[in-house]
Amino acid sequence: YERTCRYFARKSNSVVVSVGYRLAPEYPYPTQFEDCLTATIHFMRTAQDYGVDPSRIVICGDSSGGTITAAVAQTLANRRDLPKLRAQILIYPFLQSVDFNLPSYQQNKGVPILLKERTIALGLKYLNKDLSVMESLSKVSYIPEDLQLKYQKWVSPDYIPHEFKSRGYKPSTTCQFSKGLYEQMKTVCDPVFSPLLAEDSVIAQLPETFILTCEFDVLRDDGLLYKKRLEDHGIKVTWCHLQEGFHGTV
């Protein structure tokens, strides 16, 4: 990422700080989030030492870095002891793990580099879970009915614009709930892991946002759903959709 960061710094005339956060699986979740949060807070407090205006700090990440960016922005939303973030930039972010049958997951399940199966496997490894649960995930539900009803307000194919459903999408049938699987998997409902599941009171406090989505990406609909949630709360969103784009295109 060094060349990418240098490019951003040069083209935008900005100071760019890249966080060398510790990686899973050696350092399990939520180490990565904690490292990024610590680095962000430190930079916000010392921005002037780097010639940076504390009111113009933007945080940015792609893919799982987009997850962490969204989670950091949410965590800082109500902090009164720090400057407000100027904006967040989410580049094809992973934002939820309660519905792996959204249109983009169905349409792009076999599109390199982020195959549907690989996405789920990486998420499980990140949480230090055994990959043997993968088969169960496609057959039973690990979200209790009360939480399903709550999350449906935010994560539902109904909120994906019609033009994104034209390429081979079939509404999925509901699966039987497994309490045992929920006990194993309930970390996925944590907004640090799935920022799309944050409460409305948090979403309403977020800064201006840029979201980039790619047509040929299982994570496309995560970005579309987050865009809708932010806009529903009056947050200004700039959206860029790459019609020919795929995951990792940056």
PDB file of C-alpha atoms in Angstrom, residues 3-242:
ATOM      1  CA  ARG A   3       2.763   3.440  -3.439  1.00  0.00           C
ATOM      2  CA  THR A   4      -1.017   3.926  -3.157  1.00  0.00           C
ATOM      3  CA  CYS A   5      -0.560   6.092  -0.048  1.00  0.00           C
ATOM      4  CA  ARG A   6       2.189   8.143  -1.712  1.00  0.00           C
ATOM      5  CA  TYR A   7      -0.104   8.640  -4.716  1.00  0.00           C
ATOM      6  CA  PHE A   8      -2.966   9.830  -2.470  1.00  0.00           C
ATOM      7  CA  ALA A   9      -0.625  12.202  -0.614  1.00  0.00           C
ATOM      8  CA  ARG A  10       0.746  13.669  -3.848  1.00  0.00           C
ATOM      9  CA  LYS A  11      -2.561  13.998  -5.730  1.00  0.00           C
ATOM     10  CA  SER A  12      -4.581  15.408  -2.816  1.00  0.00           C
ATOM     11  CA  ASN A  13      -1.788  17.487  -1.264  1.00  0.00           C
ATOM     12  CA  SER A  14      -2.465  15.765   2.073  1.00  0.00           C
ATOM     13  CA  VAL A  15      -0.544  14.215   4.922  1.00  0.00           C
ATOM     14  CA  VAL A  16      -1.290  10.467   4.710  1.00  0.00           C
ATOM     15  CA  VAL A  17      -0.803   8.240   7.765  1.00  0.00           C
ATOM     16  CA  SER A  18      -0.949   4.488   7.123  1.00  0.00           C
ATOM     17  CA  VAL A  19      -1.618   2.357  10.219  1.00  0.00           C
ATOM     18  CA  GLY A  20       0.477  -0.822  10.393  1.00  0.00           C
ATOM     19  CA  TYR A  21      -2.097  -2.651  12.474  1.00  0.00           C
ATOM     20  CA  ARG A  22      -1.391  -6.193  13.685  1.00  0.00           C
ATOM     21  CA  LEU A  23      -2.876  -8.935  11.529  1.00  0.00           C
ATOM     22  CA  ALA A  24      -5.155 -11.925  12.101  1.00  0.00           C
ATOM     23  CA  PRO A  25      -5.020 -14.830  12.730  1.00  0.00           C
ATOM     24  CA  GLU A  26      -1.905 -14.314  14.906  1.00  0.00           C
ATOM     25  CA  TYR A  27      -3.623 -11.304  16.500  1.00  0.00           C
ATOM     26  CA  PRO A  28      -7.343 -12.088  16.619  1.00  0.00           C
ATOM     27  CA  TYR A  29     -10.255  -9.665  16.348  1.00  0.00           C
ATOM     28  CA  PRO A  30     -10.677  -6.954  17.623  1.00  0.00           C
ATOM     29  CA  THR A  31      -6.909  -6.178  17.780  1.00  0.00           C
ATOM     30  CA  GLN A  32      -6.993  -4.590  14.307  1.00  0.00           C
ATOM     31  CA  PHE A  33      -9.816  -2.218  15.207  1.00  0.00           C
ATOM     32  CA  GLU A  34      -8.165  -1.323  18.526  1.00  0.00           C
ATOM     33  CA  ASP A  35      -4.822  -0.580  16.831  1.00  0.00           C
ATOM     34  CA  CYS A  36      -6.517   1.694  14.268  1.00  0.00           C
ATOM     35  CA  LEU A  37      -8.620   3.448  16.908  1.00  0.00           C
ATOM     36  CA  THR A  38      -5.535   4.065  19.078  1.00  0.00           C
ATOM     37  CA  ALA A  39      -3.549   5.407  16.110  1.00  0.00           C
ATOM     38  CA  THR A  40      -6.440   7.655  15.000  1.00  0.00           C
ATOM     39  CA  ILE A  41      -6.946   9.145  18.462  1.00  0.00           C
ATOM     40  CA  HIS A  42      -3.201   9.725  18.844  1.00  0.00           C
ATOM     41  CA  PHE A  43      -3.034  11.477  15.473  1.00  0.00           C
ATOM     42  CA  MET A  44      -6.099  13.611  16.223  1.00  0.00           C
ATOM     43  CA  ARG A  45      -4.454  14.799  19.436  1.00  0.00           C
ATOM     44  CA  THR A  46      -1.087  15.515  17.786  1.00  0.00           C
ATOM     45  CA  ALA A  47      -2.233  16.595  14.276  1.00  0.00           C
ATOM     46  CA  GLN A  48      -0.699  20.049  14.592  1.00  0.00           C
ATOM     47  CA  ASP A  49       2.740  18.477  15.143  1.00  0.00           C
ATOM     48  CA  TYR A  50       2.438  17.221  11.549  1.00  0.00           C
ATOM     49  CA  GLY A  51       1.189  20.537  10.173  1.00  0.00           C
ATOM     50  CA  VAL A  52      -2.371  19.178   9.931  1.00  0.00           C
ATOM     51  CA  ASP A  53      -5.528  21.132  10.746  1.00  0.00           C
ATOM     52  CA  PRO A  54      -7.362  18.912  13.323  1.00  0.00           C
ATOM     53  CA  SER A  55     -10.732  19.897  11.792  1.00  0.00           C
ATOM     54  CA  ARG A  56      -9.744  18.401   8.399  1.00  0.00           C
ATOM     55  CA  ILE A  57      -8.916  14.797   9.309  1.00  0.00           C
ATOM     56  CA  VAL A  58     -10.391  12.169   6.982  1.00  0.00           C
ATOM     57  CA  ILE A  59     -10.165   8.425   7.676  1.00  0.00           C
ATOM     58  CA  CYS A  60     -10.093   5.897   4.845  1.00  0.00           C
ATOM     59  CA  GLY A  61      -9.877   2.162   4.202  1.00  0.00           C
ATOM     60  CA  ASP A  62     -10.614  -0.464   1.585  1.00  0.00           C
ATOM     61  CA  SER A  63     -12.260  -3.888   2.025  1.00  0.00           C
ATOM     62  CA  SER A  64     -11.684  -4.999   5.656  1.00  0.00           C
ATOM     63  CA  GLY A  65      -9.929  -1.638   6.100  1.00  0.00           C
ATOM     64  CA  GLY A  66     -13.289  -0.118   5.150  1.00  0.00           C
ATOM     65  CA  THR A  67     -14.905  -2.155   7.946  1.00  0.00           C
ATOM     66  CA  ILE A  68     -12.387  -0.755  10.436  1.00  0.00           C
ATOM     67  CA  THR A  69     -12.786   2.798   9.090  1.00  0.00           C
ATOM     68  CA  ALA A  70     -16.568   2.623   9.549  1.00  0.00           C
ATOM     69  CA  ALA A  71     -16.185   1.157  13.056  1.00  0.00           C
ATOM     70  CA  VAL A  72     -13.648   3.832  14.100  1.00  0.00           C
ATOM     71  CA  ALA A  73     -15.925   6.613  12.786  1.00  0.00           C
ATOM     72  CA  GLN A  74     -18.853   5.150  14.758  1.00  0.00           C
ATOM     73  CA  THR A  75     -16.779   4.857  17.944  1.00  0.00           C
ATOM     74  CA  LEU A  76     -15.602   8.468  17.676  1.00  0.00           C
ATOM     75  CA  ALA A  77     -19.041   9.834  16.762  1.00  0.00           C
ATOM     76  CA  ASN A  78     -19.961  10.846  20.311  1.00  0.00           C
ATOM     77  CA  ARG A  79     -16.512  11.765  21.643  1.00  0.00           C
ATOM     78  CA  ARG A  80     -16.498  15.316  22.952  1.00  0.00           C
ATOM     79  CA  ASP A  81     -12.780  15.345  23.892  1.00  0.00           C
ATOM     80  CA  LEU A  82     -11.571  15.037  20.276  1.00  0.00           C
ATOM     81  CA  PRO A  83     -12.014  17.035  17.054  1.00  0.00           C
ATOM     82  CA  LYS A  84     -14.891  15.837  14.845  1.00  0.00           C
ATOM     83  CA  LEU A  85     -13.815  13.762  11.847  1.00  0.00           C
ATOM     84  CA  ARG A  86     -14.153  15.758   8.630  1.00  0.00           C
ATOM     85  CA  ALA A  87     -15.163  12.688   6.584  1.00  0.00           C
ATOM     86  CA  GLN A  88     -14.799   8.947   6.069  1.00  0.00           C
ATOM     87  CA  ILE A  89     -13.882   7.170   2.828  1.00  0.00           C
ATOM     88  CA  LEU A  90     -15.101   3.578   2.451  1.00  0.00           C
ATOM     89  CA  ILE A  91     -13.717   1.703  -0.550  1.00  0.00           C
ATOM     90  CA  TYR A  92     -15.726  -1.498  -1.245  1.00  0.00           C
ATOM     91  CA  PRO A  93     -16.173  -2.090   2.512  1.00  0.00           C
ATOM     92  CA  PHE A  94     -17.317  -5.279   4.253  1.00  0.00           C
ATOM     93  CA  LEU A  95     -20.121  -4.036   6.535  1.00  0.00           C
ATOM     94  CA  GLN A  96     -22.381  -6.927   7.580  1.00  0.00           C
ATOM     95  CA  SER A  97     -22.449 -10.684   8.167  1.00  0.00           C
ATOM     96  CA  VAL A  98     -26.128 -11.384   8.711  1.00  0.00           C
ATOM     97  CA  ASP A  99     -27.122 -11.893   5.052  1.00  0.00           C
ATOM     98  CA  PHE A 100     -24.788 -13.642   2.621  1.00  0.00           C
ATOM     99  CA  ASN A 101     -27.619 -13.980   0.070  1.00  0.00           C
ATOM    100  CA  LEU A 102     -27.999 -10.346  -0.933  1.00  0.00           C
ATOM    101  CA  PRO A 103     -28.135  -9.851  -4.724  1.00  0.00           C
ATOM    102  CA  SER A 104     -24.409  -9.015  -4.959  1.00  0.00           C
ATOM    103  CA  TYR A 105     -23.473 -12.207  -3.074  1.00  0.00           C
ATOM    104  CA  GLN A 106     -25.615 -14.303  -5.421  1.00  0.00           C
ATOM    105  CA  GLN A 107     -24.485 -12.594  -8.626  1.00  0.00           C
ATOM    106  CA  ASN A 108     -20.763 -12.441  -7.842  1.00  0.00           C
ATOM    107  CA  LYS A 109     -20.230 -15.575  -5.739  1.00  0.00           C
ATOM    108  CA  GLY A 110     -17.728 -16.938  -8.270  1.00  0.00           C
ATOM    109  CA  VAL A 111     -16.042 -13.650  -9.272  1.00  0.00           C
ATOM    110  CA  PRO A 112     -12.320 -13.380  -8.380  1.00  0.00           C
ATOM    111  CA  ILE A 113     -10.691 -12.290  -6.174  1.00  0.00           C
ATOM    112  CA  LEU A 114     -13.274 -12.226  -3.416  1.00  0.00           C
ATOM    113  CA  LEU A 115     -15.375 -15.348  -3.956  1.00  0.00           C
ATOM    114  CA  LYS A 116     -18.372 -15.699  -1.638  1.00  0.00           C
ATOM    115  CA  GLU A 117     -16.846 -18.761   0.047  1.00  0.00           C
ATOM    116  CA  ARG A 118     -13.523 -16.964   0.531  1.00  0.00           C
ATOM    117  CA  THR A 119     -15.288 -13.949   2.084  1.00  0.00           C
ATOM    118  CA  ILE A 120     -16.977 -16.163   4.679  1.00  0.00           C
ATOM    119  CA  ALA A 121     -13.779 -18.162   5.328  1.00  0.00           C
ATOM    120  CA  LEU A 122     -11.754 -14.971   5.871  1.00  0.00           C
ATOM    121  CA  GLY A 123     -14.406 -13.645   8.276  1.00  0.00           C
ATOM    122  CA  LEU A 124     -14.326 -16.892  10.280  1.00  0.00           C
ATOM    123  CA  LYS A 125     -10.512 -16.894  10.425  1.00  0.00           C
ATOM    124  CA  TYR A 126     -10.554 -13.247  11.511  1.00  0.00           C
ATOM    125  CA  LEU A 127     -12.839 -14.212  14.426  1.00  0.00           C
ATOM    126  CA  ASN A 128     -10.696 -17.292  15.198  1.00  0.00           C
ATOM    127  CA  LYS A 129     -13.608 -19.626  14.379  1.00  0.00           C
ATOM    128  CA  ASP A 130     -13.269 -23.134  13.004  1.00  0.00           C
ATOM    129  CA  LEU A 131     -13.926 -23.345   9.253  1.00  0.00           C
ATOM    130  CA  SER A 132     -15.978 -26.512   9.841  1.00  0.00           C
ATOM    131  CA  VAL A 133     -19.022 -24.290  10.581  1.00  0.00           C
ATOM    132  CA  MET A 134     -19.059 -23.075   6.964  1.00  0.00           C
ATOM    133  CA  GLU A 135     -21.332 -25.865   5.764  1.00  0.00           C
ATOM    134  CA  SER A 136     -23.886 -25.138   8.521  1.00  0.00           C
ATOM    135  CA  LEU A 137     -23.958 -21.445   7.643  1.00  0.00           C
ATOM    136  CA  SER A 138     -25.646 -22.168   4.310  1.00  0.00           C
ATOM    137  CA  LYS A 139     -28.253 -24.525   5.821  1.00  0.00           C
ATOM    138  CA  VAL A 140     -29.395 -22.924   9.082  1.00  0.00           C
ATOM    139  CA  SER A 141     -29.839 -19.400  10.423  1.00  0.00           C
ATOM    140  CA  TYR A 142     -27.604 -18.162  13.226  1.00  0.00           C
ATOM    141  CA  ILE A 143     -29.644 -14.976  13.814  1.00  0.00           C
ATOM    142  CA  PRO A 144     -32.520 -15.228  16.363  1.00  0.00           C
ATOM    143  CA  GLU A 145     -35.953 -14.130  15.144  1.00  0.00           C
ATOM    144  CA  ASP A 146     -36.073 -10.944  17.264  1.00  0.00           C
ATOM    145  CA  LEU A 147     -32.694  -9.808  15.878  1.00  0.00           C
ATOM    146  CA  GLN A 148     -33.714 -10.783  12.339  1.00  0.00           C
ATOM    147  CA  LEU A 149     -36.707  -8.434  12.614  1.00  0.00           C
ATOM    148  CA  LYS A 150     -34.491  -5.655  13.948  1.00  0.00           C
ATOM    149  CA  TYR A 151     -31.791  -6.074  11.275  1.00  0.00           C
ATOM    150  CA  GLN A 152     -34.315  -6.290   8.429  1.00  0.00           C
ATOM    151  CA  LYS A 153     -34.852  -2.533   8.858  1.00  0.00           C
ATOM    152  CA  TRP A 154     -31.263  -2.060   7.648  1.00  0.00           C
ATOM    153  CA  VAL A 155     -30.157  -5.229   5.826  1.00  0.00           C
ATOM    154  CA  SER A 156     -32.660  -6.357   3.228  1.00  0.00           C
ATOM    155  CA  PRO A 157     -32.722  -6.952  -0.544  1.00  0.00           C
ATOM    156  CA  ASP A 158     -35.821  -4.685  -0.533  1.00  0.00           C
ATOM    157  CA  TYR A 159     -33.506  -1.683  -0.142  1.00  0.00           C
ATOM    158  CA  ILE A 160     -31.290  -2.593  -3.100  1.00  0.00           C
ATOM    159  CA  PRO A 161     -32.317  -0.580  -6.188  1.00  0.00           C
ATOM    160  CA  HIS A 162     -34.048  -2.675  -8.845  1.00  0.00           C
ATOM    161  CA  GLU A 163     -31.319  -2.188 -11.473  1.00  0.00           C
ATOM    162  CA  PHE A 164     -28.890  -4.139  -9.286  1.00  0.00           C
ATOM    163  CA  LYS A 165     -31.186  -7.174  -9.189  1.00  0.00           C
ATOM    164  CA  SER A 166     -31.497  -7.747 -12.926  1.00  0.00           C
ATOM    165  CA  ARG A 167     -28.429  -9.997 -13.169  1.00  0.00           C
ATOM    166  CA  GLY A 168     -29.678 -13.320 -11.784  1.00  0.00           C
ATOM    167  CA  TYR A 169     -31.093 -12.728  -8.294  1.00  0.00           C
ATOM    168  CA  LYS A 170     -33.547 -15.048  -6.516  1.00  0.00           C
ATOM    169  CA  PRO A 171     -35.101 -14.126  -3.146  1.00  0.00           C
ATOM    170  CA  SER A 172     -33.789 -16.590  -0.545  1.00  0.00           C
ATOM    171  CA  THR A 173     -35.961 -18.755   1.657  1.00  0.00           C
ATOM    172  CA  THR A 174     -35.758 -18.480   5.439  1.00  0.00           C
ATOM    173  CA  CYS A 175     -33.758 -21.161   7.259  1.00  0.00           C
ATOM    174  CA  GLN A 176     -34.405 -22.799  10.619  1.00  0.00           C
ATOM    175  CA  PHE A 177     -32.647 -21.095  13.564  1.00  0.00           C
ATOM    176  CA  SER A 178     -29.844 -22.892  15.414  1.00  0.00           C
ATOM    177  CA  LYS A 179     -29.161 -21.659  18.956  1.00  0.00           C
ATOM    178  CA  GLY A 180     -25.862 -23.552  19.086  1.00  0.00           C
ATOM    179  CA  LEU A 181     -24.623 -21.837  15.924  1.00  0.00           C
ATOM    180  CA  TYR A 182     -25.739 -18.439  17.267  1.00  0.00           C
ATOM    181  CA  GLU A 183     -23.709 -18.982  20.454  1.00  0.00           C
ATOM    182  CA  GLN A 184     -20.652 -19.690  18.270  1.00  0.00           C
ATOM    183  CA  MET A 185     -21.281 -16.841  15.848  1.00  0.00           C
ATOM    184  CA  LYS A 186     -22.888 -14.011  17.846  1.00  0.00           C
ATOM    185  CA  THR A 187     -19.721 -11.868  17.583  1.00  0.00           C
ATOM    186  CA  VAL A 188     -20.774 -11.173  13.972  1.00  0.00           C
ATOM    187  CA  CYS A 189     -23.595  -8.990  15.330  1.00  0.00           C
ATOM    188  CA  ASP A 190     -21.090  -6.653  17.004  1.00  0.00           C
ATOM    189  CA  PRO A 191     -21.100  -3.317  15.097  1.00  0.00           C
ATOM    190  CA  VAL A 192     -17.270  -3.319  15.250  1.00  0.00           C
ATOM    191  CA  PHE A 193     -17.403  -6.413  13.001  1.00  0.00           C
ATOM    192  CA  SER A 194     -20.636  -5.461  11.164  1.00  0.00           C
ATOM    193  CA  PRO A 195     -20.878  -1.617  11.186  1.00  0.00           C
ATOM    194  CA  LEU A 196     -24.142  -1.747   9.206  1.00  0.00           C
ATOM    195  CA  LEU A 197     -25.794  -3.022  12.433  1.00  0.00           C
ATOM    196  CA  ALA A 198     -25.001   0.089  14.511  1.00  0.00           C
ATOM    197  CA  GLU A 199     -27.931   1.804  16.218  1.00  0.00           C
ATOM    198  CA  ASP A 200     -29.665   4.757  14.521  1.00  0.00           C
ATOM    199  CA  SER A 201     -28.400   7.120  17.242  1.00  0.00           C
ATOM    200  CA  VAL A 202     -24.802   6.326  16.189  1.00  0.00           C
ATOM    201  CA  ILE A 203     -25.440   6.491  12.428  1.00  0.00           C
ATOM    202  CA  ALA A 204     -27.028   9.941  12.837  1.00  0.00           C
ATOM    203  CA  GLN A 205     -23.748  11.322  14.277  1.00  0.00           C
ATOM    204  CA  LEU A 206     -21.456  10.181  11.448  1.00  0.00           C
ATOM    205  CA  PRO A 207     -19.406  12.536   9.271  1.00  0.00           C
ATOM    206  CA  GLU A 208     -19.769  13.186   5.547  1.00  0.00           C
ATOM    207  CA  THR A 209     -18.982   9.989   3.662  1.00  0.00           C
ATOM    208  CA  PHE A 210     -17.545   8.802   0.344  1.00  0.00           C
ATOM    209  CA  ILE A 211     -18.456   5.216  -0.650  1.00  0.00           C
ATOM    210  CA  LEU A 212     -17.005   3.335  -3.597  1.00  0.00           C
ATOM    211  CA  THR A 213     -18.757   0.183  -4.841  1.00  0.00           C
ATOM    212  CA  CYS A 214     -17.928  -2.192  -7.693  1.00  0.00           C
ATOM    213  CA  GLU A 215     -20.498  -4.033  -9.806  1.00  0.00           C
ATOM    214  CA  PHE A 216     -18.597  -7.345  -9.787  1.00  0.00           C
ATOM    215  CA  ASP A 217     -18.066  -7.576  -6.032  1.00  0.00           C
ATOM    216  CA  VAL A 218     -19.898  -9.629  -3.388  1.00  0.00           C
ATOM    217  CA  LEU A 219     -19.613  -6.588  -1.078  1.00  0.00           C
ATOM    218  CA  ARG A 220     -21.372  -4.184  -3.471  1.00  0.00           C
ATOM    219  CA  ASP A 221     -24.691  -4.300  -1.603  1.00  0.00           C
ATOM    220  CA  ASP A 222     -23.064  -3.669   1.802  1.00  0.00           C
ATOM    221  CA  GLY A 223     -21.998  -0.293   0.394  1.00  0.00           C
ATOM    222  CA  LEU A 224     -25.429   0.386  -1.140  1.00  0.00           C
ATOM    223  CA  LEU A 225     -27.226  -0.411   2.138  1.00  0.00           C
ATOM    224  CA  TYR A 226     -24.871   1.769   4.183  1.00  0.00           C
ATOM    225  CA  LYS A 227     -25.344   4.612   1.707  1.00  0.00           C
ATOM    226  CA  LYS A 228     -29.128   4.369   2.232  1.00  0.00           C
ATOM    227  CA  ARG A 229     -28.817   4.300   6.038  1.00  0.00           C
ATOM    228  CA  LEU A 230     -26.566   7.358   6.089  1.00  0.00           C
ATOM    229  CA  GLU A 231     -28.771   9.303   3.671  1.00  0.00           C
ATOM    230  CA  ASP A 232     -31.891   8.383   5.680  1.00  0.00           C
ATOM    231  CA  HIS A 233     -30.242  10.198   8.608  1.00  0.00           C
ATOM    232  CA  GLY A 234     -29.320  13.253   6.559  1.00  0.00           C
ATOM    233  CA  ILE A 235     -25.611  12.423   6.225  1.00  0.00           C
ATOM    234  CA  LYS A 236     -24.114  13.722   2.976  1.00  0.00           C
ATOM    235  CA  VAL A 237     -22.841  10.795   0.871  1.00  0.00           C
ATOM    236  CA  THR A 238     -20.768  10.926  -2.294  1.00  0.00           C
ATOM    237  CA  TRP A 239     -21.156   7.601  -4.088  1.00  0.00           C
ATOM    238  CA  CYS A 240     -18.938   6.278  -6.854  1.00  0.00           C
ATOM    239  CA  HIS A 241     -19.977   3.024  -8.564  1.00  0.00           C
ATOM    240  CA  LEU A 242     -17.559   1.326 -10.945  1.00  0.00           C
TER     241      LEU A 242
END
